[in-house]
Amino acid sequence: MLHLPKFRKPFLILIFTISLIFISFLFNNFASASLIINSIEFIGQATLPTGLTFQKTEIGGLSGITYDAKNNLYYAISDDRGQKAPPRFYTLTIDLSKSKLTNNNVIPVSVTNLLNTNNQPFLPNTTDTEGIAITNQDTIFVSSEGDVDRLINPFIKEFALASGQTMNTLPIPDKFLPDSQKQKGIRNNLAFESLTITPNQKLLFTATENALIQDGTAAQSGVGTSCRILQYNLLTKQLEQEFLYQTEPVTPLFNPIGKFAGGLPDLVAIDNAGNFLGIERSFTGLGFTVFLFQVSLNNATDIHSLDSITKIDPDKIQPAEKKLLLDLRTLDVSLDNIEGLTLGEKLPDGQPSLILISDNNFNGLQQTQILAFKLKIESPLTKLLRRLRIPNF
């Protein structure tokens, strides 16, 4: 009789685990780099009053934010068009060491002016800086919406973090540029509001806040809009792909003033596999509606060759997939004009934080609002092993 050796249970578990890891590498869509948000927990807010001054500038219009993990600092871009001070970004500390955010946890550290190719501050009314993303080369990328009425083009530029000096400019296709006849291109104040870079520093993404003129209508009460997400290769500094992102229709329950605005103000890459967190924000007359989504481009159709999506069968375009994570109206806070988000520092339990920031429009009736959340994130492989009850998962 053949006697098989008796393997110890830990050894069998090790062999089984190694086999699962090997199989996972055979499937690109099952890579451990692809992350899943399991839960999100609100851990507090801080506010900065409108009119607050710092280093002879008024802090306000903070439309985008990015986190510098190496120095544990945050950089927030102001959309001031040079009317109160030159276009600039602020350096902030946000202390989440106790897994909570209060007013005392946010401290301005410095302010840096953005400089043009002549190493001079941008002239007033030539920029509308909205998005910001940090690199691992001590630089930041900043997006500007330009000004359609003045035929000022949007831009995506790289700036030195320390000096604010212009380093590089990414190309933008003609179909996005303002048109004097307003038959194509971006809509005013509805262009490149978002900006994010993948953790491996290979790709940069931005998106139009609303549809291009030739792609469809702007967001209206009860009607969403067709945004474009743009993917740039940071090695070649070239645009590679574009994807359709459809916003949710929002119908105000009560809108006595009849004003409505909505769209896609920001995205943040959470991995290198085409997954993001994104916010959709609408002004509904008497307040704001803000949704937080997990967004995936994995099955989305590349539309960069299409000058207009209206010239093709809609069924042939697969938009970005979305999963609603949070309707911020359910929070016990009065929402302001949330426009920016970033993954923040690791919390004491090792889970990542998420920071959202609002643009107060330099309006005395508004304030700069910073919201903090705790995320629980895992990879598909970790999720599988946990479901199979593998120890330590």
CSV table of C-alpha atoms in Angstrom, one decimal, residues 14 17 35 81 95 237 248 276 330:
chain,number,residue,atom,x,y,z
A,14,LEU,CA,0.5,28.1,1.7
A,17,THR,CA,-2.6,30.6,-1.5
A,35,LEU,CA,-9.1,48.4,-6.1
A,81,ARG,CA,-8.6,84.8,-12.3
A,95,ASP,CA,-4.1,66.7,10.5
A,237,LYS,CA,3.1,64.1,-23.1
A,248,GLU,CA,-26.9,61.7,-13.5
A,276,PHE,CA,-11.4,56.5,-10.0
A,330,THR,CA,-27.4,62.2,3.8
